XYZ file of C-alpha atoms in Angstrom:
777
model
C -103.121 54.748 -82.666
C -106.705 54.130 -83.790
C -109.360 52.533 -81.583
C -111.714 50.475 -83.704
C -114.524 50.501 -81.122
C -114.431 54.264 -80.610
C -113.828 55.611 -84.085
C -113.423 53.268 -87.012
C -111.636 55.175 -89.740
C -113.322 54.327 -93.007
C -110.786 54.169 -95.807
C -111.655 55.264 -99.304
C -112.216 52.325 -101.637
C -109.365 53.258 -103.968
C -108.158 49.751 -104.586
C -104.697 50.662 -103.213
C -103.134 48.158 -100.869
C -102.772 48.945 -97.168
C -101.225 47.144 -94.231
C -102.458 47.397 -90.652
C -100.996 46.218 -87.341
C -103.887 45.036 -85.188
C -103.715 44.240 -81.463
C -106.590 42.355 -79.823
C -106.890 41.971 -76.054
C -109.328 40.003 -73.933
C -110.092 36.275 -73.888
C -108.286 35.620 -77.165
C -105.773 32.888 -76.338
C -106.659 29.220 -76.029
C -110.072 29.752 -77.642
C -109.342 29.128 -81.321
C -108.799 32.817 -82.078
C -105.726 32.463 -84.298
C -107.274 29.749 -86.534
C -110.378 31.933 -86.792
C -108.243 34.899 -87.897
C -106.381 32.656 -90.347
C -109.555 31.365 -92.019
C -111.098 34.851 -92.132
C -108.006 36.350 -93.759
C -107.726 33.531 -96.298
C -111.422 33.851 -97.192
C -111.027 37.583 -97.810
C -107.827 37.113 -99.816
C -105.617 39.026 -97.381
C -101.927 38.577 -96.583
C -99.983 38.856 -93.343
C -99.761 36.875 -90.117
C -101.215 36.312 -86.644
C -99.437 35.366 -83.412
C -99.860 35.420 -79.631
C -97.840 38.027 -77.792
C -97.788 39.651 -74.364
C -101.276 38.663 -73.297
C -102.800 39.661 -76.626
C -103.098 38.546 -80.223
C -101.030 40.498 -82.754
C -102.151 40.609 -86.371
C -100.604 42.222 -89.421
C -103.043 42.259 -92.288
C -102.558 43.490 -95.851
C -104.885 44.016 -98.786
C -107.331 46.484 -100.283
C -108.842 48.908 -97.787
C -112.487 47.737 -98.091
C -111.386 44.153 -97.432
C -109.387 45.263 -94.389
C -112.436 47.094 -93.047
C -114.541 43.973 -93.628
C -111.923 41.876 -91.823
C -112.037 44.137 -88.748
C -115.823 44.253 -88.806
C -116.212 40.461 -88.909
C -113.481 39.992 -86.315
C -115.303 42.179 -83.790
C -118.883 41.280 -84.644
C -118.529 37.493 -85.022
C -115.522 36.241 -83.037
C -115.097 32.565 -82.019
C -117.661 31.302 -79.469
C -115.348 31.434 -76.436
C -113.560 34.671 -77.314
C -114.326 37.942 -75.550
C -112.696 40.993 -77.113
C -111.988 43.660 -74.512
C -110.050 45.992 -76.803
C -109.035 46.142 -80.461
C -106.607 48.789 -81.745
C -104.770 49.209 -85.030
C -102.242 51.438 -86.717
C -101.141 51.762 -90.344
C -97.949 50.178 -91.646
C -96.125 50.338 -94.937
C -97.386 47.606 -97.342
C -95.036 44.672 -97.993
C -96.929 43.179 -100.943
C -97.730 40.028 -98.937
C -100.557 37.957 -100.409
C -100.345 34.791 -98.255
C -101.465 34.572 -94.636
C -99.787 32.476 -91.933
C -99.881 31.663 -88.214
C -96.573 32.491 -86.576
C -95.080 31.054 -83.395
C -95.940 32.916 -80.191
C -93.562 35.489 -78.754
C -91.411 34.242 -75.904
C -92.945 37.043 -73.839
C -96.418 35.466 -73.975
C -96.387 34.926 -70.211
C -97.638 38.485 -69.704
C -101.272 38.918 -68.587
C -103.597 36.522 -70.402
C -107.335 36.226 -69.887
C -108.207 32.561 -69.380
C -111.447 31.116 -70.690
C -113.818 29.423 -68.248
C -114.551 25.707 -68.533
C -117.091 25.395 -71.322
C -119.825 22.891 -72.165
C -119.321 20.392 -74.975
C -119.709 22.107 -78.355
C -122.035 20.763 -81.110
C -119.114 19.517 -83.241
C -117.619 17.472 -80.407
C -121.059 16.169 -79.469
C -121.564 14.943 -83.033
C -118.228 13.123 -82.893
C -119.103 11.593 -79.511
C -122.015 9.659 -81.009
C -120.607 9.057 -84.507
C -119.604 5.365 -84.837
C -117.234 6.299 -87.651
C -115.301 8.812 -85.570
C -112.185 7.734 -83.693
C -113.420 9.554 -80.585
C -116.864 7.962 -80.585
C -117.870 7.273 -76.978
C -114.733 8.915 -75.564
C -115.690 10.798 -72.363
C -112.845 13.347 -72.550
C -112.988 14.702 -76.085
C -112.806 18.486 -76.502
C -111.507 21.163 -78.848
C -110.652 24.874 -78.872
C -114.391 25.633 -78.664
C -115.128 23.633 -75.526
C -113.857 21.589 -72.602
C -111.819 22.180 -69.453
C -109.806 25.355 -68.992
C -109.643 26.896 -65.506
C -109.958 23.587 -63.643
C -106.875 22.046 -65.301
C -104.494 25.033 -65.275
C -101.444 24.738 -63.031
C -99.483 27.797 -64.173
C -98.838 30.429 -66.819
C -98.567 30.753 -69.724
C -101.482 28.531 -70.646
C -100.040 25.611 -72.575
C -100.210 21.840 -72.191
C -97.143 21.426 -69.930
C -98.863 23.751 -67.439
C -102.088 21.803 -67.258
C -103.054 18.566 -65.568
C -102.694 16.863 -68.978
C -98.942 17.442 -68.980
C -98.267 13.737 -68.435
C -100.482 12.666 -71.354
C -98.290 12.672 -74.467
C -100.272 13.250 -77.646
C -100.491 10.382 -80.098
C -99.523 10.991 -83.739
C -103.116 11.619 -84.827
C -103.799 14.117 -82.032
C -100.437 15.813 -82.592
C -101.257 16.298 -86.277
C -104.563 17.967 -85.363
C -102.835 20.073 -82.718
C -100.310 21.360 -85.286
C -102.797 22.007 -88.114
C -104.082 25.625 -88.295
C -107.044 24.426 -90.339
C -108.156 22.026 -87.584
C -110.415 23.153 -84.718
C -108.042 21.331 -82.337
C -105.136 23.551 -83.368
C -103.334 24.266 -80.082
C -106.252 22.867 -78.076
C -104.264 22.228 -74.906
C -106.633 19.638 -73.320
C -107.137 17.630 -76.528
C -107.035 13.840 -76.179
C -108.371 10.612 -77.614
C -108.777 6.990 -76.420
C -105.217 6.202 -77.525
C -103.435 8.907 -75.554
C -105.812 10.547 -73.102
C -107.368 10.053 -69.663
C -109.442 6.971 -68.850
C -112.303 6.052 -66.544
C -112.139 3.543 -63.711
C -115.019 2.186 -61.620
C -114.386 1.633 -57.901
C -116.457 -0.006 -55.213
C -117.355 1.597 -51.874
C -113.932 0.666 -50.447
C -112.121 2.261 -53.382
C -111.153 -1.039 -55.012
C -111.318 -1.351 -58.840
C -114.380 -3.051 -60.295
C -113.739 -5.633 -62.994
C -115.488 -4.092 -66.000
C -114.452 -2.980 -69.490
C -117.423 -0.590 -69.659
C -117.347 1.540 -66.496
C -119.997 3.969 -67.758
C -122.458 1.245 -68.716
C -121.808 -0.469 -65.379
C -122.382 2.797 -63.513
C -125.637 3.461 -65.360
C -126.936 0.012 -64.395
C -126.007 0.630 -60.741
C -127.787 4.001 -60.715
C -130.936 2.493 -62.225
C -130.792 -0.135 -59.471
C -130.985 2.560 -56.792
C -127.315 2.949 -55.869
C -125.616 6.249 -54.989
C -122.447 7.121 -56.912
C -119.621 9.615 -56.542
C -118.640 10.796 -60.019
C -115.496 12.760 -60.768
C -116.419 15.609 -63.072
C -114.882 18.822 -64.352
C -114.285 20.819 -61.165
C -114.961 18.229 -58.497
C -117.047 15.214 -57.537
C -120.818 14.946 -57.838
C -122.985 12.636 -55.778
C -125.502 11.125 -58.157
C -128.580 8.934 -58.002
C -131.782 8.318 -59.945
C -133.879 11.462 -59.477
C -137.152 9.558 -59.881
C -136.541 7.151 -56.962
C -137.951 8.682 -53.788
C -136.322 6.234 -51.364
C -132.899 6.557 -52.980
C -132.987 10.368 -52.939
C -134.152 10.321 -49.296
C -131.273 7.987 -48.427
C -128.809 10.341 -50.110
C -130.190 13.159 -47.920
C -129.743 11.052 -44.800
C -126.164 10.080 -45.632
C -125.170 13.579 -46.717
C -126.836 15.212 -43.671
C -128.745 17.541 -45.956
C -132.277 17.543 -44.626
C -134.126 19.974 -46.879
C -131.831 22.085 -49.061
C -132.751 21.345 -52.696
C -130.701 19.066 -54.912
C -130.044 19.868 -58.576
C -130.856 17.442 -61.343
C -129.194 16.785 -64.697
C -131.473 15.991 -67.618
C -130.414 14.452 -70.920
C -131.943 17.012 -73.296
C -134.286 19.984 -73.493
C -137.261 17.864 -74.554
C -136.970 15.990 -71.265
C -136.700 19.229 -69.263
C -140.123 20.328 -70.499
C -141.645 17.213 -68.940
C -140.505 18.359 -65.504
C -140.557 22.160 -65.677
C -142.089 25.156 -67.376
C -139.534 26.715 -69.680
C -139.553 30.020 -71.582
C -137.200 31.044 -74.402
C -134.841 33.014 -72.144
C -134.489 30.095 -69.747
C -133.959 27.749 -72.686
C -131.138 29.920 -74.029
C -129.505 29.951 -70.598
C -129.729 26.167 -70.243
C -128.194 25.685 -73.700
C -125.494 28.326 -73.282
C -121.790 27.399 -73.171
C -121.900 28.257 -69.431
C -124.348 25.346 -68.847
C -125.338 26.488 -65.334
C -127.920 25.060 -62.993
C -131.047 27.052 -63.870
C -133.914 27.375 -61.395
C -137.135 26.552 -63.252
C -140.808 26.415 -62.285
C -141.742 22.845 -61.459
C -144.691 21.213 -63.228
C -147.523 19.666 -61.211
C -147.511 16.707 -61.180
C -143.800 16.193 -61.741
C -142.173 12.766 -62.242
C -139.111 13.820 -60.234
C -139.081 12.525 -56.654
C -140.423 14.976 -54.075
C -137.287 14.457 -51.990
C -135.199 16.195 -54.670
C -136.558 19.614 -53.632
C -139.038 19.146 -50.772
C -141.949 21.568 -50.934
C -140.103 23.680 -53.496
C -141.996 25.088 -56.503
C -138.651 25.376 -58.330
C -136.244 22.757 -59.636
C -132.550 23.352 -60.247
C -131.915 21.836 -63.676
C -128.817 21.570 -65.829
C -128.005 19.862 -69.096
C -124.950 17.622 -69.548
C -121.859 19.791 -70.011
C -119.105 17.185 -70.472
C -118.909 14.201 -72.826
C -118.945 11.944 -69.754
C -122.283 13.452 -68.695
C -123.776 13.064 -72.168
C -122.809 9.396 -72.298
C -124.040 8.699 -68.772
C -127.400 10.453 -69.165
C -128.058 8.671 -72.440
C -127.217 5.329 -70.818
C -129.426 6.017 -67.779
C -132.385 7.241 -69.784
C -133.759 9.459 -67.003
C -132.844 12.425 -64.811
C -130.107 12.138 -62.221
C -129.603 14.016 -58.994
C -126.247 15.759 -59.385
C -125.266 17.425 -56.143
C -121.913 18.582 -54.805
C -119.685 15.737 -53.653
C -119.403 16.693 -49.987
C -121.035 16.355 -46.643
C -123.447 19.174 -45.904
C -121.807 22.630 -46.203
C -118.245 21.307 -46.638
C -116.221 22.212 -49.767
C -116.697 19.930 -52.769
C -114.200 17.051 -53.005
C -111.837 17.376 -55.965
C -108.901 15.021 -55.274
C -109.360 11.264 -55.560
C -107.948 10.484 -52.115
C -110.098 13.235 -50.601
C -113.233 11.849 -52.273
C -112.574 8.286 -51.127
C -112.087 9.494 -47.563
C -114.830 12.111 -47.243
C -117.504 10.420 -49.331
C -117.060 7.027 -47.703
C -120.364 6.064 -46.167
C -122.257 8.256 -48.644
C -121.322 6.740 -52.008
C -121.927 3.070 -52.826
C -119.454 3.306 -55.699
C -117.087 5.717 -57.436
C -116.439 6.640 -61.053
C -112.983 8.211 -61.265
C -110.536 9.187 -63.975
C -106.834 9.985 -64.127
C -107.063 13.629 -65.266
C -106.337 15.589 -62.072
C -108.457 18.592 -61.086
C -106.218 21.480 -60.105
C -108.879 24.104 -59.361
C -111.938 23.055 -57.360
C -114.969 24.607 -59.069
C -118.662 24.186 -58.217
C -121.530 24.386 -60.693
C -122.933 27.858 -61.248
C -126.527 28.527 -60.183
C -128.743 31.145 -61.810
C -132.299 31.964 -62.797
C -134.299 34.301 -64.995
C -136.144 37.063 -63.155
C -138.039 39.771 -64.988
C -136.660 38.565 -68.319
C -133.002 38.874 -67.273
C -130.452 36.608 -65.634
C -130.080 36.794 -61.853
C -127.018 34.772 -60.737
C -127.035 33.088 -57.346
C -123.577 31.492 -57.620
C -120.975 32.468 -60.223
C -118.534 29.645 -60.788
C -118.002 26.985 -63.474
C -118.680 28.298 -66.962
C -118.444 31.953 -65.891
C -115.211 32.369 -63.906
C -112.656 33.729 -64.535
C -114.265 35.725 -67.370
C -113.510 39.388 -66.565
C -116.047 42.105 -65.837
C -115.433 45.416 -67.618
C -114.860 48.401 -65.340
C -116.203 51.868 -66.225
C -112.982 53.392 -64.859
C -109.280 52.659 -64.671
C -107.613 50.733 -61.838
C -104.549 52.871 -61.071
C -102.581 49.849 -59.865
C -103.115 46.096 -59.416
C -105.637 45.486 -56.621
C -106.762 42.321 -54.824
C -110.236 42.419 -53.249
C -110.791 39.447 -50.949
C -114.614 39.504 -50.562
C -116.522 38.384 -47.484
C -116.924 35.336 -45.288
C -119.879 33.583 -46.901
C -120.027 32.697 -50.604
C -116.348 33.479 -50.841
C -114.923 34.964 -54.028
C -112.058 37.360 -54.701
C -111.266 39.788 -57.519
C -108.087 41.030 -59.183
C -108.278 44.423 -60.823
C -105.958 46.031 -63.347
C -106.617 48.527 -66.095
C -110.298 48.442 -66.962
C -110.842 44.785 -66.078
C -111.924 42.973 -62.917
C -111.112 39.266 -62.863
C -113.505 37.537 -60.459
C -112.695 34.131 -59.062
C -114.992 31.159 -59.039
C -117.188 30.467 -55.994
C -115.051 29.268 -53.088
C -117.740 28.474 -50.527
C -118.000 29.633 -46.935
C -114.585 30.501 -45.536
C -115.668 29.246 -42.103
C -114.414 25.896 -43.386
C -110.649 25.433 -43.198
C -110.545 23.538 -46.496
C -112.407 26.365 -48.236
C -109.983 28.913 -46.790
C -106.998 26.811 -47.922
C -108.490 26.736 -51.421
C -108.956 30.511 -51.215
C -105.258 31.030 -50.423
C -104.121 28.592 -53.126
C -106.363 30.048 -55.809
C -105.373 33.641 -55.020
C -101.777 32.598 -55.743
C -102.826 30.759 -58.910
C -104.807 33.694 -60.301
C -101.934 36.080 -59.598
C -99.606 33.793 -61.574
C -102.049 33.182 -64.403
C -102.827 36.831 -64.962
C -99.315 38.063 -64.101
C -100.740 40.465 -61.523
C -99.044 41.103 -58.212
C -101.314 43.357 -56.134
C -99.803 46.560 -54.825
C -102.788 47.110 -52.519
C -105.439 44.987 -50.801
C -109.075 45.601 -49.898
C -111.302 43.697 -47.482
C -114.563 43.878 -45.550
C -114.863 46.054 -42.459
C -115.665 42.993 -40.304
C -112.477 42.121 -38.382
C -113.354 38.452 -37.819
C -113.821 37.397 -41.432
C -111.152 34.908 -42.512
C -110.598 36.904 -45.715
C -110.158 40.110 -43.692
C -107.545 38.458 -41.480
C -105.772 37.134 -44.586
C -105.674 40.613 -46.113
C -104.427 42.212 -42.912
C -101.648 39.684 -42.406
C -100.552 39.820 -46.039
C -100.584 43.621 -46.188
C -98.426 43.780 -43.058
C -96.067 41.105 -44.358
C -95.616 42.701 -47.781
C -95.764 46.319 -46.644
C -98.603 47.312 -48.979
C -101.708 49.434 -48.292
C -104.910 47.844 -46.967
C -108.373 49.356 -47.227
C -111.343 48.082 -45.177
C -114.673 48.737 -46.919
C -118.124 48.876 -45.335
C -120.136 45.832 -46.427
C -123.179 47.593 -47.885
C -121.142 50.253 -49.643
C -119.444 47.340 -51.444
C -122.869 45.963 -52.440
C -123.845 49.357 -53.866
C -120.549 49.712 -55.725
C -120.874 46.206 -57.165
C -124.258 47.089 -58.652
C -122.928 50.379 -60.026
C -119.878 48.826 -61.660
C -121.512 45.954 -63.463
C -124.076 48.361 -64.931
C -121.331 50.720 -66.106
C -122.465 53.538 -63.797
C -120.113 56.198 -62.439
C -122.778 58.638 -61.245
C -124.157 58.753 -57.679
C -127.205 56.626 -56.939
C -129.646 55.587 -54.267
C -128.529 52.131 -53.168
C -131.159 49.862 -51.652
C -128.915 47.266 -50.037
C -130.950 44.615 -48.247
C -129.246 41.496 -46.905
C -128.746 39.372 -43.805
C -125.893 40.952 -41.879
C -122.988 43.292 -42.438
C -120.719 45.188 -40.089
C -121.854 48.821 -39.804
C -119.745 51.868 -39.102
C -121.687 52.536 -35.874
C -121.013 49.183 -34.206
C -124.402 47.681 -35.069
C -125.243 45.029 -37.653
C -126.608 46.632 -40.814
C -128.789 44.962 -43.435
C -131.786 47.146 -44.284
C -129.942 50.094 -45.800
C -130.674 53.002 -48.095
C -127.361 54.512 -49.108
C -126.677 57.576 -51.223
C -123.332 57.608 -52.955
C -121.030 56.154 -55.563
C -117.743 54.238 -55.570
C -115.947 57.164 -53.934
C -118.106 57.731 -50.872
C -121.520 57.082 -49.366
C -123.808 58.201 -46.597
C -126.359 56.119 -44.759
C -129.495 57.994 -45.786
C -132.104 55.675 -44.239
C -132.440 52.274 -42.638
C -134.926 49.914 -41.046
C -135.474 50.172 -37.302
C -132.934 48.172 -35.308
C -134.076 45.233 -33.171
C -132.138 42.702 -31.137
C -130.788 39.361 -32.369
C -131.118 37.260 -29.189
C -128.314 34.718 -29.137
C -126.447 36.402 -32.007
C -125.867 34.003 -34.895
C -128.146 31.443 -33.226
C -131.040 33.728 -34.210
C -130.160 33.226 -37.887
C -130.660 29.471 -37.471
C -133.754 29.941 -35.308
C -136.011 32.654 -36.790
C -138.463 32.326 -33.888
C -135.924 34.287 -31.827
C -136.184 37.172 -34.280
C -139.962 36.960 -34.132
C -139.721 37.266 -30.336
C -137.519 40.345 -30.713
C -139.920 42.039 -33.130
C -142.949 41.188 -30.969
C -141.269 42.719 -27.933
C -140.207 45.769 -29.927
C -143.734 46.271 -31.298
C -145.354 45.714 -27.890
C -147.708 42.951 -29.044
C -148.236 39.241 -28.451
C -149.128 36.532 -30.936
C -151.003 33.630 -29.335
C -150.680 31.271 -32.295
C -146.930 31.829 -32.429
C -146.520 31.463 -28.661
C -148.356 28.134 -28.718
C -145.651 26.684 -30.995
C -142.670 27.759 -28.877
C -141.394 25.825 -25.821
C -142.096 28.078 -22.791
C -138.636 27.644 -21.244
C -136.943 28.775 -24.476
C -139.232 31.788 -24.768
C -138.391 32.800 -21.214
C -134.662 32.541 -21.955
C -134.926 34.673 -25.083
C -137.072 37.259 -23.278
C -134.345 37.468 -20.644
C -131.654 37.976 -23.317
C -133.717 40.775 -24.851
C -134.450 42.382 -21.506
C -130.819 42.318 -20.351
C -129.489 43.026 -23.877
C -127.062 40.171 -23.304
C -125.663 38.429 -26.410
C -128.263 40.413 -28.353
C -126.604 42.631 -30.963
C -128.809 45.227 -32.656
C -129.537 44.867 -36.354
C -131.400 46.758 -39.054
C -131.342 43.646 -41.263
C -134.059 43.221 -43.877
C -133.167 39.547 -44.117
C -133.822 39.082 -40.413
C -137.152 40.940 -40.788
C -138.167 38.374 -43.430
C -137.145 35.596 -41.016
C -139.263 37.093 -38.237
C -142.293 37.391 -40.529
C -141.888 33.783 -41.670
C -141.890 32.601 -38.058
C -144.901 34.712 -37.040
C -146.937 33.427 -39.979
C -146.019 29.831 -39.161
C -143.852 29.184 -42.220
C -140.602 28.275 -40.436
C -139.350 28.613 -36.840
C -136.003 26.916 -37.488
C -133.985 26.536 -40.662
C -131.707 23.813 -41.962
C -129.956 26.020 -44.543
C -129.237 29.715 -45.036
C -132.211 31.823 -46.119
C -134.706 28.948 -45.903
C -137.369 30.867 -43.977
C -137.291 33.869 -46.309
C -137.295 31.665 -49.416
C -140.344 29.722 -48.226
C -142.084 32.988 -47.348
C -141.557 34.115 -50.952
C -142.974 30.850 -52.298
C -146.051 31.286 -50.163
C -146.573 34.902 -51.204
C -146.190 34.010 -54.880
C -149.299 31.807 -54.793
C -151.750 34.729 -54.397
C -152.363 38.122 -55.986
C -151.478 41.447 -54.301
C -153.924 42.417 -51.548
C -152.805 45.654 -49.934
C -150.021 46.176 -47.446
C -149.412 46.840 -43.770
C -148.725 50.282 -42.321
C -145.246 51.545 -41.514
C -143.865 54.838 -40.312
C -140.767 56.979 -40.609
C -139.143 59.410 -38.242
C -139.456 62.701 -40.094
C -136.614 64.524 -38.322
C -134.058 61.766 -37.888
C -130.860 61.590 -39.862
C -130.496 59.013 -41.206
C -134.194 58.496 -41.877
C -135.501 55.713 -39.608
C -138.126 53.327 -40.983
C -140.361 52.149 -38.155
C -141.386 48.518 -38.759
C -143.457 48.228 -35.594
C -146.770 49.092 -37.346
C -145.990 46.376 -39.904
C -145.515 43.770 -37.148
C -148.700 44.839 -35.374
C -150.709 44.590 -38.613
C -149.256 41.191 -39.448
C -149.994 39.832 -35.966
C -153.552 41.155 -36.182
C -154.039 39.227 -39.444
C -152.678 36.068 -37.796
C -155.097 36.533 -34.879
C -158.010 36.950 -37.289
C -157.144 33.652 -38.967
C -156.216 35.281 -42.260
C -154.711 32.774 -44.733
C -150.924 32.516 -44.523
C -150.332 33.163 -48.271
C -152.326 36.409 -48.058
C -150.313 37.585 -45.032
C -147.058 36.680 -46.791
C -148.123 38.646 -49.861
C -149.091 41.694 -47.804
C -145.715 41.533 -46.088
C -143.910 41.565 -49.450
C -146.082 44.425 -50.684
C -145.216 46.367 -47.538
C -141.491 45.982 -48.144
C -142.010 47.178 -51.731
C -143.988 50.169 -50.433
C -141.235 50.997 -47.921
C -138.602 50.962 -50.672
C -140.702 53.121 -53.014
C -141.566 55.615 -50.274
C -138.016 56.002 -48.990
C -136.563 56.305 -52.495
C -139.138 59.023 -53.193
C -138.067 60.910 -50.070
C -134.401 60.597 -50.965
C -135.048 61.832 -54.502
C -136.653 64.955 -53.043
C -133.530 65.528 -50.934
C -130.840 64.665 -53.443
C -132.375 64.945 -56.902
C -131.123 61.431 -57.690
C -133.270 59.278 -59.977
C -130.972 56.243 -60.220
C -131.680 53.315 -57.879
C -129.448 50.249 -57.528
C -130.879 47.130 -55.892
C -128.278 44.866 -54.282
C -127.790 42.471 -51.380
C -128.928 38.880 -50.953
C -132.565 39.807 -50.221
C -132.889 40.776 -53.895
C -132.515 37.131 -54.876
C -136.215 37.172 -53.938
C -137.805 37.251 -57.410
C -141.178 38.530 -56.227
C -139.612 41.407 -54.307
C -137.201 42.291 -57.130
C -139.835 42.319 -59.882
C -142.425 44.281 -57.912
C -139.885 46.765 -56.521
C -138.488 47.400 -60.004
C -141.957 47.936 -61.472
C -143.024 50.272 -58.660
C -139.888 52.401 -58.891
C -139.953 52.575 -62.677
C -143.592 53.671 -62.551
C -142.442 56.488 -60.245
C -139.892 57.630 -62.818
C -136.736 56.052 -61.393
C -134.032 54.396 -63.463
C -133.633 51.034 -61.735
C -130.583 48.786 -62.000
C -129.999 45.348 -60.555
C -127.272 42.750 -60.893
C -127.085 40.376 -63.832
C -123.374 39.527 -64.115
C -122.454 38.817 -60.497
C -124.672 37.683 -57.613
C -126.314 40.411 -55.511
C -125.367 38.362 -52.432
C -121.878 38.258 -50.919
C -120.587 36.410 -53.987
C -120.463 39.822 -55.705
C -118.972 41.712 -52.764
C -115.388 41.582 -54.068
C -116.326 43.505 -57.240
C -117.660 46.391 -55.158
C -114.641 46.332 -52.861
C -112.368 46.513 -55.889
C -114.242 49.501 -57.317
C -114.084 51.441 -54.049
C -110.390 50.702 -53.618
C -109.612 51.776 -57.191
C -111.121 55.198 -56.529
C -109.501 55.516 -53.106
C -106.008 54.626 -54.307
C -106.431 56.840 -57.386
C -107.095 59.789 -55.051
C -104.056 58.837 -52.966
C -101.908 58.738 -56.130
C -103.138 62.185 -57.150
C -102.327 63.652 -53.716
C -98.823 62.198 -53.803
């Protein structure tokens, strides 16, 4: 067996005919791979065939050796847009003197593991047809082909073919059937293909869910949006709530109805030229916006900006996406301006995906509904990402990305299911050298989100023909995903591994960067269950996917009121002030005396006041002391606004900090930092300057501790992970400082550094643990 990626055997150009059996694995089914192979073989004058089989594509190709080499080279270097080749192998066969090439029917065994393509934005060819008056699909909001359109959101079972999608009830018309059967057509075996004669249709409904008498529902909707109405629009993976993004009163009303006071909305803009009117845009951000993933990209807002302030109050960034379905393209062109496109839900609930669910849950929010009769089987939110330091930094990995696999730098000894954490839920299935990560499932505190989690775990196991023989979860016993894993493991009699939260963050960063060596892991986040009974979150770990040790951490302080302190950062400020032995008059003047007394009592009695080393909570405390935010309306708000403030000024020194020289693990004393910050507040120093000094201090702490750990361990690899590293200022400056000190620095680019990437790390740790168990047995 020859591996083309590892050692391509160059044949001598003798002119003699050869035949090769080629097997290609990865995302190679349902993405136009066989027609691509067909056209490539015909162009090169080669004989043979191509067919789907057992989760792969099988090719037999015959011709002169140089042409066969060229075929393999073009196949791997320039595959179809949606294809992702994970492995290509070939072996020689006896020539059969075949000169014609054909596409054969798939093997009956094609229900074996198949990698499913994510939902993909409308391709240029379909977009041209959408606005071509001579094309039979002109203006049709559901056109697609093998290069684009719905995939994950319409799949109901395996193998992936039309009867196992939500288009099963839409019988193809003669014209669509002819395209579907024609290997030369880009709609050859395009399972979601449709046209106005045989496909889904739009319907406009009023606020009570009654049909509106109109032959042009899109044009009617556009007129309603321009008039200041709020609409619920059924999209690819769920409903959006939409309104005119330039109308301040309308956007403010949407906030009031949705109970979303300050968390930013995303906007959809017709084309790139329009984006540049609202935001600054570099080439990397432009490529990301235009990519087939079509995520929401966080961009720097222009000043002044014609978008209503209520879209992202006080935020220097705007979440912007381009239209990614034909329906969106038609609607944005009809509206002429940007639209707010936010998840169709009440604040923090899962996005509505069923029609009855939308009519019930969005009643009182939406003035009207635009629905269609293509069911959504898999609820899937928009992905959110940004460019930091010239590279992508994902915040939410979902539509357009999932379930594209992540390559593992090691072998999974058996099928593994990693269930992730509680917030930003996502799970992963591992087998061989691939990790299949689910789409974003939301916070599993919500029963509907947990139900979706259970349903989608079952779906993924069917789709990828993987039945886990072991489970892995977070160490926290009260996470819904942890309880699910425990109950299932007991029910099915399979092993269960509980993994420490921050070890999983470290492993996630190692895996996606292809690292198997030990590293220093700087894992900064909000909260995670520690092995010592405290809440961790400001951790310096030394280890790999096999094992870790807690080498250093930030000083622990109390969280008065427990989770209430996360929603009220002033409580954390009180804890840090008490710990540092200082008072802050300006801060005290803002706090109700009776509440301060209560929190002081909690701290004094250590009642409902768990200890935490959390870096995220340190950022919250600093934000409160500076006067940025005493209470938050969404997760991370105080820390995010502190970053914005710090980003407006240049570096200007940092505050002192200390470390216990003889402690193990090394203890980072943040009390000098708090005292210095409070002194600046008392002196009337400008808030942006204090915020910048705080950030510089955290960078200095990281650089100093990593230097100490290098002296101890000899390690020069640093992995940055955890939700705090969504802070662009911190990430860029930490990376630069460490690289200047000679470290090799890695951060996450494929999966979020927050808990959305936790399942990948859990999977990696479990793979190594169960591999050791297999070796012992």
